[in-house]
XYZ file of C-alpha atoms in Angstrom:
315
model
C -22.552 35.349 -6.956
C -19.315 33.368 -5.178
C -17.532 34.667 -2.775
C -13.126 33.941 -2.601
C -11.657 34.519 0.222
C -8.083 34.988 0.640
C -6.680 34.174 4.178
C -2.881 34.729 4.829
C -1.191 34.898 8.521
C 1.642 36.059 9.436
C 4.898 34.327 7.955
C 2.692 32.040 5.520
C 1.533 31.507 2.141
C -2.512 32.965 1.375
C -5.124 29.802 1.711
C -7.961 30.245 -0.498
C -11.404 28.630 -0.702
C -14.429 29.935 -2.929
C -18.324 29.488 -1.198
C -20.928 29.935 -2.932
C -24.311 30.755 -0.243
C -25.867 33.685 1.156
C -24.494 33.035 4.667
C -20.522 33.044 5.515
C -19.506 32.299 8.937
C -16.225 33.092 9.864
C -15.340 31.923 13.440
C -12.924 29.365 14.908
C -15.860 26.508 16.051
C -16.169 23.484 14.188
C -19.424 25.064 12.019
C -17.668 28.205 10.904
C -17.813 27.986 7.107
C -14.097 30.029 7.046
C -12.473 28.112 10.405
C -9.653 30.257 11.591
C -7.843 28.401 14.233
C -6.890 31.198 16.820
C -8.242 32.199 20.471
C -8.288 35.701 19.406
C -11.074 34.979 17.197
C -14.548 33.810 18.795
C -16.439 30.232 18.081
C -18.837 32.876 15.919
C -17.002 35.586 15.361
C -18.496 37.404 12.346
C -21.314 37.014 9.669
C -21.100 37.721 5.679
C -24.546 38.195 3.890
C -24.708 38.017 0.247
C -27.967 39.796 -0.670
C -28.579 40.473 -4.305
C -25.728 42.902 -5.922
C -24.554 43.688 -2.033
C -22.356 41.772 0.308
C -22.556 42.989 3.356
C -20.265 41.636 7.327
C -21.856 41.843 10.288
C -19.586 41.261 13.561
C -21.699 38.842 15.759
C -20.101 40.337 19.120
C -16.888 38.697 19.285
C -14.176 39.491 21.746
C -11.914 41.301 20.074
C -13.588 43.464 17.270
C -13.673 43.030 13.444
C -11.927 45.172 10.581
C -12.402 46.357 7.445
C -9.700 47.805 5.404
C -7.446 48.425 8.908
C -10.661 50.497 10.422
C -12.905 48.999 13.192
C -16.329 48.278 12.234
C -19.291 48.766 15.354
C -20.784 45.213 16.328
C -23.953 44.211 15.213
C -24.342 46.694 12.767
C -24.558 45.757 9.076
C -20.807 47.530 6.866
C -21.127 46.859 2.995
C -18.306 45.040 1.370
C -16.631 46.131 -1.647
C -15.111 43.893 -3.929
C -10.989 42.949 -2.783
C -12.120 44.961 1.067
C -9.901 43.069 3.822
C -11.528 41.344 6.348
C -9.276 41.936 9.754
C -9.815 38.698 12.271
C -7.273 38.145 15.033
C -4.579 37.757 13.159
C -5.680 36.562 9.715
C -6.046 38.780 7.058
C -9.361 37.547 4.725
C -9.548 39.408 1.201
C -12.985 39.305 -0.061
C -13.628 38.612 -3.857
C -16.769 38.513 -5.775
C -16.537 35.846 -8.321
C -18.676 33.697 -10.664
C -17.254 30.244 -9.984
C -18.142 26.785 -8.564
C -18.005 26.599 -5.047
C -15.248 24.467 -3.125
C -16.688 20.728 -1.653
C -17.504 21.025 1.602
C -14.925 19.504 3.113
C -12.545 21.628 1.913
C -13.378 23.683 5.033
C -11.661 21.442 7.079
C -8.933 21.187 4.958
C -8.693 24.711 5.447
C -8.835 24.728 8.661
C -6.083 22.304 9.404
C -3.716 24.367 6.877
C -4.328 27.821 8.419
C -3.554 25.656 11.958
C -0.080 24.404 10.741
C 0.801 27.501 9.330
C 0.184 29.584 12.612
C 2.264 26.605 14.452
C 5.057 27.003 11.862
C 5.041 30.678 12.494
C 4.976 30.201 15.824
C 8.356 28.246 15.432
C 6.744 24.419 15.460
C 4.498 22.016 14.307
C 2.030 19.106 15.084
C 2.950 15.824 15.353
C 2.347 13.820 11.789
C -0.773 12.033 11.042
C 0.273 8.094 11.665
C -1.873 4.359 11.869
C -1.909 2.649 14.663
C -2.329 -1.777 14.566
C -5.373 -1.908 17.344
C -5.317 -6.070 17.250
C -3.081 -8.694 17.071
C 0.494 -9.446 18.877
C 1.972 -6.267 17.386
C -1.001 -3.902 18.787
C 0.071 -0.255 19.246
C 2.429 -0.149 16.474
C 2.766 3.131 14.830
C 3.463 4.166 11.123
C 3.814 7.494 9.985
C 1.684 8.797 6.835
C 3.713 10.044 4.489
C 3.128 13.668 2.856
C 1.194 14.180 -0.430
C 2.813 12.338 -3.778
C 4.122 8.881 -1.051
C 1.789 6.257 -0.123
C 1.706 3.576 2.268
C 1.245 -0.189 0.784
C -0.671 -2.552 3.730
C -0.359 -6.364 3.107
C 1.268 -9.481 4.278
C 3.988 -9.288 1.880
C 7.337 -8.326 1.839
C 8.128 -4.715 0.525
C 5.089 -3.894 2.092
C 5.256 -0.468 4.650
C 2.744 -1.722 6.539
C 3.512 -5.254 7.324
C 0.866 -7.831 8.808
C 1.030 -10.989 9.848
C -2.009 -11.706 9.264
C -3.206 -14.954 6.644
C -6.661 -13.376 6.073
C -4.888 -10.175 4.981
C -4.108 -10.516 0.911
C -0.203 -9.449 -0.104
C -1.012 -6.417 -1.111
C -4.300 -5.671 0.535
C -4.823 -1.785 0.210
C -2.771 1.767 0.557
C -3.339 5.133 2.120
C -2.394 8.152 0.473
C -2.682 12.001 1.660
C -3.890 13.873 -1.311
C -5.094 18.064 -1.095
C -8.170 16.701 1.080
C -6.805 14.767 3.539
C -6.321 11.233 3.971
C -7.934 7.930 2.173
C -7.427 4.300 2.479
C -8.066 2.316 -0.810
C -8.468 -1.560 -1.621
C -6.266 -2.845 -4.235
C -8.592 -5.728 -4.990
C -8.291 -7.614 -2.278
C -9.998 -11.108 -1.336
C -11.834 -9.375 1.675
C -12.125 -5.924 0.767
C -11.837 -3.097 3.679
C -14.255 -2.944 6.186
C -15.349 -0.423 7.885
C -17.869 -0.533 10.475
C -18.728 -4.330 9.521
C -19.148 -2.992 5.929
C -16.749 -3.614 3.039
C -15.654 -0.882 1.467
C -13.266 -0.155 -2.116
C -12.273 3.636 -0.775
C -12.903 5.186 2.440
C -11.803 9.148 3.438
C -10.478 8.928 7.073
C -11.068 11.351 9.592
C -8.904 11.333 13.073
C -9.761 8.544 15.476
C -11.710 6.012 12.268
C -10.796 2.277 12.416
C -10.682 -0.173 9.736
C -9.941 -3.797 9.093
C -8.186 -5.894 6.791
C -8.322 -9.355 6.718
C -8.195 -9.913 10.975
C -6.102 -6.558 11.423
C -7.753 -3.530 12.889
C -5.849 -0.266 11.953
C -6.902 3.436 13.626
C -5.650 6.238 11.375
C -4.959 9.646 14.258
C -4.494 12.767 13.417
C -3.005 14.631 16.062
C -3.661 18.051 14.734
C -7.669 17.414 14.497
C -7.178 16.837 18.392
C -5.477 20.248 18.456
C -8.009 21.625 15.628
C -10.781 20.520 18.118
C -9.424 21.739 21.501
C -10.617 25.220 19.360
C -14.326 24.457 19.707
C -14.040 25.538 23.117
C -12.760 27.221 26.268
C -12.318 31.425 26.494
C -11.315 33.772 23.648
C -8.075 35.332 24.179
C -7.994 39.443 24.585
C -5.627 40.666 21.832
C -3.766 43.574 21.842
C -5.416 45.735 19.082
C -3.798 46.410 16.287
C -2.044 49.903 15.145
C -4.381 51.966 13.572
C -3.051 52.356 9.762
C -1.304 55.506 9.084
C -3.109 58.413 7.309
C -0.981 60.556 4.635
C -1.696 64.083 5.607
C -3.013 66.476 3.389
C -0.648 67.977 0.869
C 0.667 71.607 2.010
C 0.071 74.019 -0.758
C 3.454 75.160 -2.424
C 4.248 78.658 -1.035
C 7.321 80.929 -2.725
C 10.385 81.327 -1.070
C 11.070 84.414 0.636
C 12.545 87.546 -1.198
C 16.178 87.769 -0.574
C 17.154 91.583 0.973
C 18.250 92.381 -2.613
C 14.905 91.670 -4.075
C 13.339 93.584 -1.221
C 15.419 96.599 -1.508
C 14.725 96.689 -5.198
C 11.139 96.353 -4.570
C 10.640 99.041 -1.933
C 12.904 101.504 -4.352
C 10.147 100.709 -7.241
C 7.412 101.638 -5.081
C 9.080 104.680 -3.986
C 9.941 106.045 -7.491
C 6.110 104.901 -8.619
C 4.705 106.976 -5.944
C 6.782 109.864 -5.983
C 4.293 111.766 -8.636
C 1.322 111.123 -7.357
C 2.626 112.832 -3.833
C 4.200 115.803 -5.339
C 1.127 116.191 -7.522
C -1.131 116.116 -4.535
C 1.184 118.870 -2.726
C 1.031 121.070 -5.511
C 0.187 124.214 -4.785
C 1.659 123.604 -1.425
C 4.587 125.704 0.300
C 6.540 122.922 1.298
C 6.427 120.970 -1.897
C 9.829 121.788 -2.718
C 11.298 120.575 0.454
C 9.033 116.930 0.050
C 10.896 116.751 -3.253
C 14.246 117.139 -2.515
C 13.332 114.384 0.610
C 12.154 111.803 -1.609
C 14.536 112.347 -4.604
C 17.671 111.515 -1.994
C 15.486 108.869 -0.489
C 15.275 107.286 -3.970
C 18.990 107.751 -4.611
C 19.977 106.306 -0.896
C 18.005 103.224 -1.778
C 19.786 103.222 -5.331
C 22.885 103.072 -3.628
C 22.180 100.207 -1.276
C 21.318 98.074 -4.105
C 24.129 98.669 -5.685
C 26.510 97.743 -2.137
C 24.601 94.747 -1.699
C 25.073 93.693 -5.285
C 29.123 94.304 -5.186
């Protein structure tokens, strides 16, 4: 059984990535498996086990508590997971599905990772500085060019109409380009005379990660990207305390219905009913007695008084 998990932020569209392993990590160091980039969450914040039919999250200590549905959950102690329960960390938001589906490539992690991180800066009101190459040899050395977002690509050559420009003979006209795809960023030969080379080995296609170098022809390019730097500041230094969140509000329980009070009309009418009902069985039980006579009269102009209200309250 897969696991998706759903991972929104405040302000940003949900990031989703599907594993497929009995361990999850979720944390905001470098080996997390779900990388939330946040001090509120801890290098190894909390653990998911997948063990037969039940999944099951474990928080591993962290600073500032783990949530289930809104509700706390006690550290180190083992709460089952239901399929679509929300996972509360710092402040993501991870739904939890159970799936049967391929799992995600691992470096889709990363990916991830550097998403979640630009959409916390971009609700945070700013960004990270675009990824960029940088020439490390030659005349021209620390010359920048930016790397264009996904669907653009950047042509590196000696010729003209070339983005990336070098003056460099050993470098063919149109020697390779770099694109950003879903993944990241990857440099590609366009059957060149001399191939890319990377680490004194010629390569057709190489994925870049921040701070790589490669050469073409005589020309040594570094590809940066400045929000790995900030992605990797995460791995450590303190958590941050956050401020708890509200707890969720309960409904209360429904009050049953109760009638509405009797108007004075109803009440009048009711007594006067009673009265005339009981009359009867009084006089029967005084029979025989003296004074019957005198109870009679009392509760016949009793009956009649009431009568009469009724009939004032009515007009």
């Amino acid at each position: 059984m897969a696991l998706t998990f759903v991972i929104t932020v405040s302000g940003s569209e949900p990031q989703t990535i599907t594993l497929d392993q009995p361990r999850v990590v979720l944390g905001r160091g470098s080996h997390a498996d779900v990388r939330l980039p946040s001090r509120a969450v801890s290098e190894l914040h909390a653990l998911v086990r997948v063990d037969g039919p039940d999944v099951a999250i474990v928080d591993e200590g962290s600073t500032n508590g783990t949530r289930v549905n809104g509700v706390a959950i006690a550290r180190g102690r083992r709460k089952l997971l239901l399929d679509g329960d929300e996972i509360g960390v710092g402040d993501y938001a991870v739904r939890v599905t159970f799936v049967t589906a391929l799992a995600d490539p691992p470096e889709h992690t990363a990916t991830l990772a550097r998403r979640l991180l630009k959409d916390s800066l971009h609700s945070l009101g700013g960004d990270s500085a675009p990824a960029y190459l940088e020439l490390r040899t030659g005349k021209e050395a620390g010359r920048r060019w930016e790397i264009p977002p996904a669907g653009a690509r950047l042509t590196l050559g000696r010729a003209e109409g070339c983005e990336v420009l070098l003056e460099d003979r050993d470098c063919s006209r149109q020697h390779a380009e770099v694109e950003r795809d879903s993944e990241g960023v990857a440099v590609r030969d366009l059957g060149s005379k001399n191939a890319i080379v990377v680490s004194g080995r010629a390569v057709s296609e190489r994925r870049l990660k921040n701070g790589d170098e490669f050469t073409l022809g005589k020309s040594t390019l570094r590809f940066v990207e400045p929000s790995e730097e900030l992605l990797r500041s995460f791995d450590y230094g303190q958590d941050d305390v956050a401020t708890p969140p509200p707890p969720r509000p309960s409904m209360p329980p429904p009050r049953p219905s109760m009638p509405p009070p009797p108007t004075p009309e109803e009440e009048t009418a009711t007594a006067a009913a009673v009265l005339a009902a009981t009359a009867p069985t009084v006089l029967a039980a005084r029979r025989g007695d003296a004074d019957w006579i005198v109870l009679a009269l009392a509760m016949i102009i009793l009956v009649v008084s009431v009568v009469a209200l009724v009939i004032v309250l009515k007009g």
